[in-house]
Coordinates of C-alpha atoms and ligand atoms in Angstrom, one line a residue:
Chain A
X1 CA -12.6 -2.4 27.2
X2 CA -9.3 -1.3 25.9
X3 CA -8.8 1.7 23.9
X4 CA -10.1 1.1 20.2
X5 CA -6.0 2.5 19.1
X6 CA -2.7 1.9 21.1
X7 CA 0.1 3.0 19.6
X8 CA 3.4 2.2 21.5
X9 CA 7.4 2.2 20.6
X10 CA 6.2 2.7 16.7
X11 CA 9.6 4.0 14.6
X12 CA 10.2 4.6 11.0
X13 CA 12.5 5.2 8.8
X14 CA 12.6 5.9 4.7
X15 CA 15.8 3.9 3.1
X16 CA 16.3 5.1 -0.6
X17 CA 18.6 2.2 -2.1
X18 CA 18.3 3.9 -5.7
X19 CA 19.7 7.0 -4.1
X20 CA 22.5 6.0 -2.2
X21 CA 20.6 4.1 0.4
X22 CA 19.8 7.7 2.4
X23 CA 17.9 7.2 5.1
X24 CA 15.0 9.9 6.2
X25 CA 14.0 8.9 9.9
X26 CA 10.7 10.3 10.6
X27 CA 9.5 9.2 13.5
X28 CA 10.9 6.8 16.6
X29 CA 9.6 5.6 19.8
X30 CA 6.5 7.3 18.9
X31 CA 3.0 6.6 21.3
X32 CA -0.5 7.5 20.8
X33 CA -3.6 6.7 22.2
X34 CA -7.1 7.3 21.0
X35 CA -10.1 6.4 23.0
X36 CA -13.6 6.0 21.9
X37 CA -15.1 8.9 20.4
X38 CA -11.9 10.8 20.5
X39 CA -10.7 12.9 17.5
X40 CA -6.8 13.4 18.1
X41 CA -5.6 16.3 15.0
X42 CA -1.9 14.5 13.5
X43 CA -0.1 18.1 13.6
X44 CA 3.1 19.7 12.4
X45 CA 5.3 21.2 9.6
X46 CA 5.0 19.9 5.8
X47 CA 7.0 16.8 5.8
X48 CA 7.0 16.2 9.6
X49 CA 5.7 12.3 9.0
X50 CA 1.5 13.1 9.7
X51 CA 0.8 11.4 6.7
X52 CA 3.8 8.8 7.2
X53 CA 2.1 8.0 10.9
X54 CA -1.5 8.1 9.6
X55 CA -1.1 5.5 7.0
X56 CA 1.1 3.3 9.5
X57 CA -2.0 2.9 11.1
X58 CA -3.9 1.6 8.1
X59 CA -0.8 -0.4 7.7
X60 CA 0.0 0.6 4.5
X61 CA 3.3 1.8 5.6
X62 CA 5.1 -0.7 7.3
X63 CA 6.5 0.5 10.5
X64 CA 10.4 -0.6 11.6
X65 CA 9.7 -1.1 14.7
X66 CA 6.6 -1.3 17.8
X67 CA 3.6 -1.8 17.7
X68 CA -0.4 -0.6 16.7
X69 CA -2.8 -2.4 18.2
X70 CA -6.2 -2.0 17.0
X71 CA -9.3 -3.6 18.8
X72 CA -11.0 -5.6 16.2
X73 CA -13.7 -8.2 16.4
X74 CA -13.2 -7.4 20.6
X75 CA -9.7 -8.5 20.5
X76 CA -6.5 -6.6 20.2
X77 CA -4.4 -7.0 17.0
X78 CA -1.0 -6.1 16.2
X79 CA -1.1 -3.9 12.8
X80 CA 2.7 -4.1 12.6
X81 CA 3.1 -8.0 12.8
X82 CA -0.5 -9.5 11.7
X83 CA -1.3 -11.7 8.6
X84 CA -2.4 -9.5 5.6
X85 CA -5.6 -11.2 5.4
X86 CA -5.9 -10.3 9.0
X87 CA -5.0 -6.9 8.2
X88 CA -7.7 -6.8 5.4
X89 CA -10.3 -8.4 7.0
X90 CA -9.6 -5.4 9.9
X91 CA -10.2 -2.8 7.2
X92 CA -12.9 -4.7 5.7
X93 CA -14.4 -4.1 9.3
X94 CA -12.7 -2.4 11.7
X95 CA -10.7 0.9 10.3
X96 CA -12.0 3.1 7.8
X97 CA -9.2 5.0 5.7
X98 CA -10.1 8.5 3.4
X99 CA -7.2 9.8 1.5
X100 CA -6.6 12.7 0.1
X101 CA -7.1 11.6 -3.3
X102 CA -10.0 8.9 -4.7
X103 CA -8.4 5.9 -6.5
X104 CA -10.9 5.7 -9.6
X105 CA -11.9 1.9 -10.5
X106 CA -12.7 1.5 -14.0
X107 CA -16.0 1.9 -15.4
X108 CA -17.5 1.5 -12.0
X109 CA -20.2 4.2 -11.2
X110 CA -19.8 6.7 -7.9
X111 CA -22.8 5.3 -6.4
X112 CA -21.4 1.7 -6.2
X113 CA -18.0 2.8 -5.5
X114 CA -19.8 4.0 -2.3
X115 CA -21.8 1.1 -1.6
X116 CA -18.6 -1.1 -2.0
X117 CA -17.6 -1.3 1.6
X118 CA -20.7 -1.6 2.8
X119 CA -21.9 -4.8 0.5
X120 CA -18.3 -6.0 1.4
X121 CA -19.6 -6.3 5.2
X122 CA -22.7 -8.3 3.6
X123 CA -25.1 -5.0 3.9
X124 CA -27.7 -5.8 1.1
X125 CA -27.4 -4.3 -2.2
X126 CA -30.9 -2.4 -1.5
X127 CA -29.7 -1.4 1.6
X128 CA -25.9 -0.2 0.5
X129 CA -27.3 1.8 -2.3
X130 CA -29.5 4.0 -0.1
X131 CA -27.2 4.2 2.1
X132 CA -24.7 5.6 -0.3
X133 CA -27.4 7.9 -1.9
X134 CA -28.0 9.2 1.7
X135 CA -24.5 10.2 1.5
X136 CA -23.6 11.7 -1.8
X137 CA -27.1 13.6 -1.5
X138 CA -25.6 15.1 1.6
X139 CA -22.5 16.3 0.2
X140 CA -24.2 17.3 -2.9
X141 CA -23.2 15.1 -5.2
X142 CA -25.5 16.1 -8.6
X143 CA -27.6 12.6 -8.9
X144 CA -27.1 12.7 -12.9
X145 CA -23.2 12.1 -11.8
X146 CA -24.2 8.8 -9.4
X147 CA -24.1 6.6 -12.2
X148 CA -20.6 7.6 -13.9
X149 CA -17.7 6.4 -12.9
X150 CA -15.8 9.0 -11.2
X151 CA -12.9 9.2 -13.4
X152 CA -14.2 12.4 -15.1
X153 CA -15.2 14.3 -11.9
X154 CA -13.7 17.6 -10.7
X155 CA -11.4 17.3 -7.8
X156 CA -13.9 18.3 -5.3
X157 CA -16.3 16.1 -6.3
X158 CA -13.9 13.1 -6.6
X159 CA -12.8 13.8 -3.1
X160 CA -16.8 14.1 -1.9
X161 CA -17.4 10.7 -3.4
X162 CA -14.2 9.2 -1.1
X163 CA -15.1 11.1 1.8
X164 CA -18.9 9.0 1.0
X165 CA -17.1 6.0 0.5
X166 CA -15.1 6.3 4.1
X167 CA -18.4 7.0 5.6
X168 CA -20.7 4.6 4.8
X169 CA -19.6 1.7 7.3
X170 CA -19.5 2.9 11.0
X171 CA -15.9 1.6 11.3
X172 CA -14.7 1.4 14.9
X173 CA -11.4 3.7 13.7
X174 CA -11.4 6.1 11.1
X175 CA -8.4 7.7 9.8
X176 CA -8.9 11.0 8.0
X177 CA -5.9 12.8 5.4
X178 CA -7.1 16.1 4.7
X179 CA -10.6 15.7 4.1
X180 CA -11.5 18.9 3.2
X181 CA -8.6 20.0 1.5
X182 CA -10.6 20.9 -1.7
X183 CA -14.0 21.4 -0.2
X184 CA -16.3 24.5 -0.3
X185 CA -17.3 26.1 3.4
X186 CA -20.7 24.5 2.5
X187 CA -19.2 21.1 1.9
X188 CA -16.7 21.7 4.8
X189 CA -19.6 21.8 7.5
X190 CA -21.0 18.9 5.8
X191 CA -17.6 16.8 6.6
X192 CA -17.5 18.3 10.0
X193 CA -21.0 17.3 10.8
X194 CA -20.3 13.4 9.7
X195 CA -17.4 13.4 11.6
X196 CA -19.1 14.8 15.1
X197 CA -21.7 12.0 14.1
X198 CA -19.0 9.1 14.1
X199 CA -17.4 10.8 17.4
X200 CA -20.9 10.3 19.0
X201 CA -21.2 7.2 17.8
X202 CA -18.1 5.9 19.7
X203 CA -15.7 6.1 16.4
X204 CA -11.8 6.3 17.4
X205 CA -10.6 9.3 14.8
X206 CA -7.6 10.1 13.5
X207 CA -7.0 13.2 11.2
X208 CA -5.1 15.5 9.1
X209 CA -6.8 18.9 9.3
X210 CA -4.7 21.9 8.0
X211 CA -8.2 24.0 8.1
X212 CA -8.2 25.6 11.4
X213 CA -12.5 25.7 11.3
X214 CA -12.6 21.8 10.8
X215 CA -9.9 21.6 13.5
X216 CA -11.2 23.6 15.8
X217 CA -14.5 21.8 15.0
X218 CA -13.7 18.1 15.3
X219 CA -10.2 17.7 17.1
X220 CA -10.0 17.1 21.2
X221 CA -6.3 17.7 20.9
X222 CA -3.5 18.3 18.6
X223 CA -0.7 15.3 18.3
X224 CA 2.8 16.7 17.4
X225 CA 4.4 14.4 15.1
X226 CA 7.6 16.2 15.1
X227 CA 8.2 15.8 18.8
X228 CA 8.9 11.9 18.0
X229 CA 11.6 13.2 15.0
X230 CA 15.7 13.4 15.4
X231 CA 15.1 10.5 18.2
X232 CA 16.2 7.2 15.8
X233 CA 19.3 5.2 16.3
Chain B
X1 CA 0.0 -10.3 20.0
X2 CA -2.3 -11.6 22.8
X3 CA -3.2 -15.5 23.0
X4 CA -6.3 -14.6 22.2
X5 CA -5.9 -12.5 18.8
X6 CA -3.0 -15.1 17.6
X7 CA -5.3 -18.3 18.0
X8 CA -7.7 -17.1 15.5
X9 CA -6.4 -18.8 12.6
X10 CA -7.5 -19.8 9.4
X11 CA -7.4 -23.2 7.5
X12 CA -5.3 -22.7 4.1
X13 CA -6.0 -23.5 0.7
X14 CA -2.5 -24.2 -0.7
X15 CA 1.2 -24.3 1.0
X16 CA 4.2 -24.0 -0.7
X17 CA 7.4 -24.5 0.9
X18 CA 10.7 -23.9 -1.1
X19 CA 9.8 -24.8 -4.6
X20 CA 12.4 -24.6 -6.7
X21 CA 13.5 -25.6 -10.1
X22 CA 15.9 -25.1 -12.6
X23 CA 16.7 -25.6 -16.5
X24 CA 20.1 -27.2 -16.6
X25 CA 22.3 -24.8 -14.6
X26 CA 19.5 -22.0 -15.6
X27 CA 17.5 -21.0 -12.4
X28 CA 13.5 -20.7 -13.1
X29 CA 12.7 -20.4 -9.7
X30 CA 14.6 -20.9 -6.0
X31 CA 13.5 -21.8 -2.7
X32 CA 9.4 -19.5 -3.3
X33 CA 7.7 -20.9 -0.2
X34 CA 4.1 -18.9 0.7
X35 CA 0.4 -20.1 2.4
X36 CA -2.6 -19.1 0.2
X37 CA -6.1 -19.0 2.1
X38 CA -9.4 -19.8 0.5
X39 CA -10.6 -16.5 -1.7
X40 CA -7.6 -14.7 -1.5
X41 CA -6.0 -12.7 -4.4
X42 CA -2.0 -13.3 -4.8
X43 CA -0.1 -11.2 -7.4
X44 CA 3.4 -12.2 -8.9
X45 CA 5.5 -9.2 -10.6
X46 CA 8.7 -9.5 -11.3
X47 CA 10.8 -8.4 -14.7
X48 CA 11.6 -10.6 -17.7
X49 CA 12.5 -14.0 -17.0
X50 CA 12.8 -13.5 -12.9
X51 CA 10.6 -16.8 -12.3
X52 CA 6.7 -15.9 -12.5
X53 CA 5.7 -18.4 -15.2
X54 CA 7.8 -21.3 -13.9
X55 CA 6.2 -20.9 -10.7
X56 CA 3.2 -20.7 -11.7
X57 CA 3.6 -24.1 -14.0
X58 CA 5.0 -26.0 -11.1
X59 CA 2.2 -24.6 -8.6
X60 CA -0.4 -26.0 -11.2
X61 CA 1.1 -29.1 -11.4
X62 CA 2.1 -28.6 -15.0
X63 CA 6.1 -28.7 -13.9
X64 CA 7.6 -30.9 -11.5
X65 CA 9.6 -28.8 -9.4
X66 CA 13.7 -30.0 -8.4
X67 CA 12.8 -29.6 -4.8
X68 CA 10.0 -28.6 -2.5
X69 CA 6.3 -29.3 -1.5
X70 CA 3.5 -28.0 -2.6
X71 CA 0.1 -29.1 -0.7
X72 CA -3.6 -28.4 -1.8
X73 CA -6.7 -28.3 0.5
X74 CA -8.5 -31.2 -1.8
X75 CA -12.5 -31.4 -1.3
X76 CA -13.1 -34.5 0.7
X77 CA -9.9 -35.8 1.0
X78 CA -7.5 -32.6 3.3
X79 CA -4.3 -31.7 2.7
X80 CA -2.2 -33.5 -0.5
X81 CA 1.2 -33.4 -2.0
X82 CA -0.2 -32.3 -5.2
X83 CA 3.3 -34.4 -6.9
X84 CA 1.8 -37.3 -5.5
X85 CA -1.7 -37.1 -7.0
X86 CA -2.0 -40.2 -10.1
X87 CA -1.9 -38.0 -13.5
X88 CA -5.9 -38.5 -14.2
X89 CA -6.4 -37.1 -10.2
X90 CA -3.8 -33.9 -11.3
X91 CA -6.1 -33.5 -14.3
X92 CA -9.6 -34.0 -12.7
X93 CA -8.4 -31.4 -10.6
X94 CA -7.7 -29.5 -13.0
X95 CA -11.1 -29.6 -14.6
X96 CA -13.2 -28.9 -11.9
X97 CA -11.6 -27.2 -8.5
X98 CA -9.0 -25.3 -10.2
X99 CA -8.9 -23.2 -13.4
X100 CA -5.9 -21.7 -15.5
X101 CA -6.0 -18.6 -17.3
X102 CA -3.4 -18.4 -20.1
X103 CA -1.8 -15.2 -21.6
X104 CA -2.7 -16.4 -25.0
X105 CA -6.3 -17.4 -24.9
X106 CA -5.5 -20.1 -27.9
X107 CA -3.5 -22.1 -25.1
X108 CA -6.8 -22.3 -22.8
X109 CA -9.8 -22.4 -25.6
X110 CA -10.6 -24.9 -27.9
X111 CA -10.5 -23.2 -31.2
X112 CA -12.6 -25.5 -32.9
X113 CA -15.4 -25.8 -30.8
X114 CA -18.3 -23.2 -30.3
X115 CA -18.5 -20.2 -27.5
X116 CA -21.0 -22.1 -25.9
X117 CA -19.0 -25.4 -26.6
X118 CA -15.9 -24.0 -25.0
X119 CA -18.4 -23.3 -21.6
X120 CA -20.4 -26.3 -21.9
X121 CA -17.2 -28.5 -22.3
X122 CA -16.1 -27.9 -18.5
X123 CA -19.1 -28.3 -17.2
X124 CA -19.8 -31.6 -18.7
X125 CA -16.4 -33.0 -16.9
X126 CA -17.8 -32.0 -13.9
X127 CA -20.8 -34.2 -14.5
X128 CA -23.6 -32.3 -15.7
X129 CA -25.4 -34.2 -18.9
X130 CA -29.0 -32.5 -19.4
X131 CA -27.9 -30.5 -22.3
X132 CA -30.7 -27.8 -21.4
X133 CA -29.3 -27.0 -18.6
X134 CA -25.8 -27.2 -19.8
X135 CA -26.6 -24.1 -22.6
X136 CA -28.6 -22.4 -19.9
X137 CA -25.6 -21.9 -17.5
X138 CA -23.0 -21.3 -20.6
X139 CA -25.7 -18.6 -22.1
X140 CA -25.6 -17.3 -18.3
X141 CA -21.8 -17.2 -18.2
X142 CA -21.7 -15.8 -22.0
X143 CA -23.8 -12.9 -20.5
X144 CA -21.5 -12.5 -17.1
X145 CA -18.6 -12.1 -19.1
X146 CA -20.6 -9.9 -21.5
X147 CA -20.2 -11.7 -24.6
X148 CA -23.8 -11.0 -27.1
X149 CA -25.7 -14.0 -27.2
X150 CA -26.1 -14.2 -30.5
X151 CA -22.4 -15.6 -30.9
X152 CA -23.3 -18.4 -28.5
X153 CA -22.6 -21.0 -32.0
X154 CA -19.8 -19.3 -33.0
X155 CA -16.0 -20.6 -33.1
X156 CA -13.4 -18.4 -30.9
X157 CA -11.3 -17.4 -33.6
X158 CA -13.8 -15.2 -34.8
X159 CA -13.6 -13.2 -32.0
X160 CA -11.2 -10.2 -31.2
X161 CA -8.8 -10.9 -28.7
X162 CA -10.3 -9.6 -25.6
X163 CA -13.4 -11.5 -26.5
X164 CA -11.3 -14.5 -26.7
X165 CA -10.0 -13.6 -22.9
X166 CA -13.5 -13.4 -21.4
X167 CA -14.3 -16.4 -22.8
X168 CA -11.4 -17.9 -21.4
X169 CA -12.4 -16.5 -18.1
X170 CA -15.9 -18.0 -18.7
X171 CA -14.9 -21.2 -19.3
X172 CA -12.2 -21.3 -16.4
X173 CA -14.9 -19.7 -14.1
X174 CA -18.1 -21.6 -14.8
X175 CA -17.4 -24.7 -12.6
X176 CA -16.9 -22.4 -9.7
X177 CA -13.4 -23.6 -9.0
X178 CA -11.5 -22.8 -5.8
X179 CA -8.3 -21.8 -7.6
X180 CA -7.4 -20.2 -10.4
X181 CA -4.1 -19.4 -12.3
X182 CA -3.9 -16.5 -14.3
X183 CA -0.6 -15.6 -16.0
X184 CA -0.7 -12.0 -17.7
X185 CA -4.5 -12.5 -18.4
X186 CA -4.2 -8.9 -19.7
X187 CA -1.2 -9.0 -21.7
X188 CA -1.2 -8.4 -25.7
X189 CA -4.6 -6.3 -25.1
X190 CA -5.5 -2.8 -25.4
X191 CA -5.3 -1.0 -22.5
X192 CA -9.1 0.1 -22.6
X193 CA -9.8 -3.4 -23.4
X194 CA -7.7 -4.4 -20.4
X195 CA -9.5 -2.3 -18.4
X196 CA -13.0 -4.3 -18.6
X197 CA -11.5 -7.4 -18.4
X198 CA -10.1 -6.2 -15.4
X199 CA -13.0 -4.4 -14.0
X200 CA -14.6 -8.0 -14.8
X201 CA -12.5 -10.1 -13.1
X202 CA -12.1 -8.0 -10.3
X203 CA -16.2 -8.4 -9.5
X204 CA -16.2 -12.1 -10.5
X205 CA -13.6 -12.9 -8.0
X206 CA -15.0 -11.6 -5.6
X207 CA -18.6 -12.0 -6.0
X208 CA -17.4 -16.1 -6.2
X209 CA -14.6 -15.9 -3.4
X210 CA -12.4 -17.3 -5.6
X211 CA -8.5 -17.9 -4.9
X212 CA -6.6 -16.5 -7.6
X213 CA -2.6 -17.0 -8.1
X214 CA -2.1 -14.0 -10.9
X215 CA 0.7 -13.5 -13.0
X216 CA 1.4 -10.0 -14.8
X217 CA 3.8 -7.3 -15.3
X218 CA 1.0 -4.4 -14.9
X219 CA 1.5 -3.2 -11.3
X220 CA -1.8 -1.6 -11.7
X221 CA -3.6 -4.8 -12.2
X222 CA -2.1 -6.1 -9.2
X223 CA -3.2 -2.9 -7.3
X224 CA -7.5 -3.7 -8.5
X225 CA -7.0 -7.4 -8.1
X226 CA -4.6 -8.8 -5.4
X227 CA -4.9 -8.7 -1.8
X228 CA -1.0 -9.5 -1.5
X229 CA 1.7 -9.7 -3.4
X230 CA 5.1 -11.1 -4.2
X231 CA 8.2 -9.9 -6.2
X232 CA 10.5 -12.1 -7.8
X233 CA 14.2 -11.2 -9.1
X234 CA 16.1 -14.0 -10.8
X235 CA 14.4 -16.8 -9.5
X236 CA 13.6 -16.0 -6.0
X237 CA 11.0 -13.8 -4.2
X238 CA 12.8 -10.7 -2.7
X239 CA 9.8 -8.9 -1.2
X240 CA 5.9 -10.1 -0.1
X241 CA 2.8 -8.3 1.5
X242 CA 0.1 -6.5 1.7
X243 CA -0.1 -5.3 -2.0
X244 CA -0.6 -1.5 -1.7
X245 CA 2.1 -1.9 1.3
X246 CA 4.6 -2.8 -1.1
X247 CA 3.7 -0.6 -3.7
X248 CA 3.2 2.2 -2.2
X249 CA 6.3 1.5 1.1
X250 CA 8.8 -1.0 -1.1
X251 CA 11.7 -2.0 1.0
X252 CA 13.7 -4.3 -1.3
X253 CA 16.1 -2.1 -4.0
X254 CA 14.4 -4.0 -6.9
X255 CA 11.0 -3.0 -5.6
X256 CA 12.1 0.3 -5.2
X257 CA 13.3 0.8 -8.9
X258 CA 10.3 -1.3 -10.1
X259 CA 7.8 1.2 -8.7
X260 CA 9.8 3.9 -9.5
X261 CA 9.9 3.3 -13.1
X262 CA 6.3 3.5 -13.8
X263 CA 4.4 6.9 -13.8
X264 CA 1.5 5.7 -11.1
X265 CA 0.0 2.5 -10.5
Ligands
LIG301 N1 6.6 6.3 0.4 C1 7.7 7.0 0.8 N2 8.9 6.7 0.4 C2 10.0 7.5 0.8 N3 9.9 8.5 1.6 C3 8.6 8.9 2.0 C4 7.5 8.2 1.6 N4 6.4 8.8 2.2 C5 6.9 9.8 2.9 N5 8.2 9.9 2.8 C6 9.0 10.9 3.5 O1 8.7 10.9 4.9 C7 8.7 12.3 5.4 C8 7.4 12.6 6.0 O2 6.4 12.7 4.9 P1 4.9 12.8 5.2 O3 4.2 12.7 3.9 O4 4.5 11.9 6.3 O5 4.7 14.3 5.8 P2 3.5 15.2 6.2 O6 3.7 15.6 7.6 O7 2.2 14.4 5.9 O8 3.6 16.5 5.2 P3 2.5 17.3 4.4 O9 1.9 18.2 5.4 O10 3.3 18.1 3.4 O11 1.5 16.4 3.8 C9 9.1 13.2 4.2 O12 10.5 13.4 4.3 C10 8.8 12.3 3.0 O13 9.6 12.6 1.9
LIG302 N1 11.6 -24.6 -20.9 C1 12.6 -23.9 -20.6 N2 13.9 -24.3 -20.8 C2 15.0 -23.7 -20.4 N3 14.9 -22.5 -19.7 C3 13.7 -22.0 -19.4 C4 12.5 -22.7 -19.8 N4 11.5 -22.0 -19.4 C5 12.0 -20.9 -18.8 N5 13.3 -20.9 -18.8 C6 14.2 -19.9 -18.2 O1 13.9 -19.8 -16.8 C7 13.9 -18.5 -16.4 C8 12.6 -18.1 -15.9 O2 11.6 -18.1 -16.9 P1 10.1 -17.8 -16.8 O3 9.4 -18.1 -18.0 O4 9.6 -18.4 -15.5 O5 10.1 -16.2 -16.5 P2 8.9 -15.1 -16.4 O6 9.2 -14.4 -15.1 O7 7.6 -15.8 -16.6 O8 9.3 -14.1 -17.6 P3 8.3 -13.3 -18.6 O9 7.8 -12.1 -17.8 O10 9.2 -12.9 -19.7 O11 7.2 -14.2 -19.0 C9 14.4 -17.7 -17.6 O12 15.7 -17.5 -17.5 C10 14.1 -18.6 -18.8 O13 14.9 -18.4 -19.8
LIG303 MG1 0.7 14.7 4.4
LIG304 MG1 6.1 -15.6 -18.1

């Protein structure tokens, strides 16, 4: 079986036409692999392209050039070139995405907004809902705060609920920015633990760890993005 | 891509290929061609008089375009040339597989007729007659859309304005259509208003895996409701994807500056 993430020739560059059409390359003729149950750490400077290169892979930056082929559904797809219902259906399924910040859906409480992605695969609505308690108990989410939307939620807490939300389907690939970046040590463990669990389980993870304790926890190597910089055309 | 990825492929819903039509020598809309699949969510953005509605008309059958095709996945009878379809088929069609959502819910309700009237209506061209049943479903839909009951009797233009919009949305949505059109269906409302309506539309859609065509000039609607999206500038569509890819990675100049003029969507 071929490696759940295949990264090969992948380039990008930034073109600002609102500010004289400058162009910041970031990356080019970049290559990664990830195997099963391999957590590779996206390293480098501020502004070396980690985060540019992690959310290539969730295609929501659109690469120049290359390809990212994901296994989904047992057969390869091309992120850079599929259909975008292709694409969603793969992170419907197949790639799980936490970013650094939770996008807050109006009026809808934090338990469902955890149970989303799981009904969305056609998990019951029983079954989603323990699911997501499981989780927001074990990154000590208050229960009083499980029915309100988290709009009004500290930082931390927001960021707990979309670490929850990343978690609760066992997606094949799961793409990580910062995930503790406003955690607690307590919490921190907590994030470290799920992730070993989805390494064990066979997950594909890619990350964004600037704490050196969850790095040194979680990551079988370090990836230097800015090795792949200065090389466009 | 391997063989094997690429020959998974879907059946579409709706093709349009290079629709275009104009007012006199004034361009509405040039050479849009796109493939919608069954329950997907496609948002239109685009400034003042770039295109959106006159696309929208002539996708719905309600314009005749200058040039162009535009095919629909009809129950029972495949793929048709929705220009060729006799004026009673366009509006059958109309009634029951597709549903339009106006900006100004007195263009899509009847005002004279009852809450429950306005409900009941659409589901009586579809061929239900046991009136029991008929109130049943529209007090069902009243509740969906989270109307009180108790106005059930009462004529729409007692009703505020985002009142009005759900029950435009009830009435598109009871029949269970395949398609809807939406244009702005959250314009002229307050924004916490807008933000239920949204919040509703976004979990009806879903829940009924319906295909929506939607209309608007909020980016952030487009970022809760549509899986992809397209921008049109004077006429034509100058950039289409994955909707968060183009918000959040625009490539066109126009994309650029219309992302960059809003604080955050
Ligand atoms: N959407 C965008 N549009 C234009 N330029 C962008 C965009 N996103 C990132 N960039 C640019 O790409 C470069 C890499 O940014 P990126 O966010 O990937 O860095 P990073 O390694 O994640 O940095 P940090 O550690 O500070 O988060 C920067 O020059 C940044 O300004
Ligand atoms: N019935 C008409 N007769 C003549 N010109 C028209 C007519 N309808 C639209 N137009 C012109 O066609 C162009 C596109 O109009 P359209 O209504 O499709 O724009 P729009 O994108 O929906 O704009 P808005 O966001 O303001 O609703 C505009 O230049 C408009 O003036
Ligand atoms: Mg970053
Ligand atoms: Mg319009």
């Amino acid at each position: 079986m071929a490696d759940p993430i295949t990264v090969s020739a992948l380039s990008k560059t930034f073109t600002l036409h609102n500010q004289g059409g400058i162009r910041l390359p970031v990356f080019s003729d970049l290559s990664l692999r990830v195997a099963a149950g391999e957590c590779v750490c996206l390293h480098g400077p501020s502004g070396a392209g980690k985060s540019t290169l992690l959310r290539s892979l969730y295609a929501n930056y659109k690469a120049d050039g290359g390809d990212i082929i994901v296994m989904h559904r047992g057969a390869p797809i091309d992120l850079v070139s599929a259909e975008p219902w292709r694409i969603i259906e793969a992170r419907r399924e197949t790639i799980g995405y936490v970013s650094q910040f939770l996008r807050v859906i109006p009026r809808v409480p934090a338990l469902d907004i955890v149970a989303e992605p799981a009904r969305a695969i056609g998990v019951s609505a029983d079954a989603a809902r323990g699911k997501a308690r499981g989780l927001l108990t074990r990154l000590r989410i208050p229960e009083r705060l499980w029915s309100l939307a988290p709009a009004t939620f500290s930082g931390g807490e927001q960021q707990r609920v979309n670490i929850a939300r990343g978690f609760i389907v066992d997606y094949p690939v799961l793409l990580l920015d910062e995930p503790t970046a406003s955690l607690d040590a307590e919490n921190r463990r907590t994030v470290i633990a799920l992730i070993q669990e989805a390494k064990a389980r066979g997950a594909a993870v890619v990350g964004i760890f600037h704490d050196a304790e969850v790095r040194d926890a979680v990551a079988d190597r370090l990836f230097e993005v800015e090795s792949f910089q200065g090389r466009a055309a | 891509m391997s063989a094997a990825a690429s020959m998974r492929t879907r059946a579409p819903l709706m093709q349009a290929r290079s629709v275009t039509r104009s007012y006199g020598g004034n361009i509405g809309c040039r050479d849009v061609s796109f493939t919608l699949y069954p329950g997907e969510v496609i948002g239109i953005v685009g400034e003042s008089g770039s295109g959106k509605s006159t696309l929208l008309a002539c996708l719905s059958g309600r314009l005749e375009p200058d040039s162009g095709v535009i095919s629909y996945d009809m129950r029972g009878r495949g793929f048709v040339d929705i220009q060729t379809l006799s004026e009673p088929e366009r509006r059958m069609l109309m009634r029951t597989d597709w549903g339009m959502v106006h900006q100004n819910p007195r263009d899509g309700l009847r005002m004279a007729v009852s809450a429950g009237g306005n409900v009941g209506e659409r589901l009586m061209a579809v061929g239900a007659r046991h009136y029991g049943d008929i109130r049943g479903e529209a007090q069902n839909w009243l509740a969906k859309v989270e109307i009180d009951l108790e106005r059930i009797d009462d004529k729409p233009r007692t009703f505020s304005g985002g009142m009005q919009q759900r029950l435009q949305i009830a009435r598109n949505l009871v029949t269970t259509p395949r398609l809807v059109f939406m244009d702005e269906p959250t314009g002229g409302l307050d924004v916490s208003v807008q933000a239920r309506l949204l919040d509703l539309l976004r979990g009806l859609v879903r829940e009924l895996g319906i295909a929506v065509i939607v209309v608007t000039h909020d980016l952030a609607v487009v970022r809760l409701l549509a899986d992809r999206l397209m921008v049109m500038r004077r006429g034509e569509v100058v950039e289409h994807g994955l909707t968060d890819q183009v918000l959040d990675d625009p490539h066109h100049p126009y994309t650029q500056l219309l992302v960059s003029s809003v604080l955050q969507a």
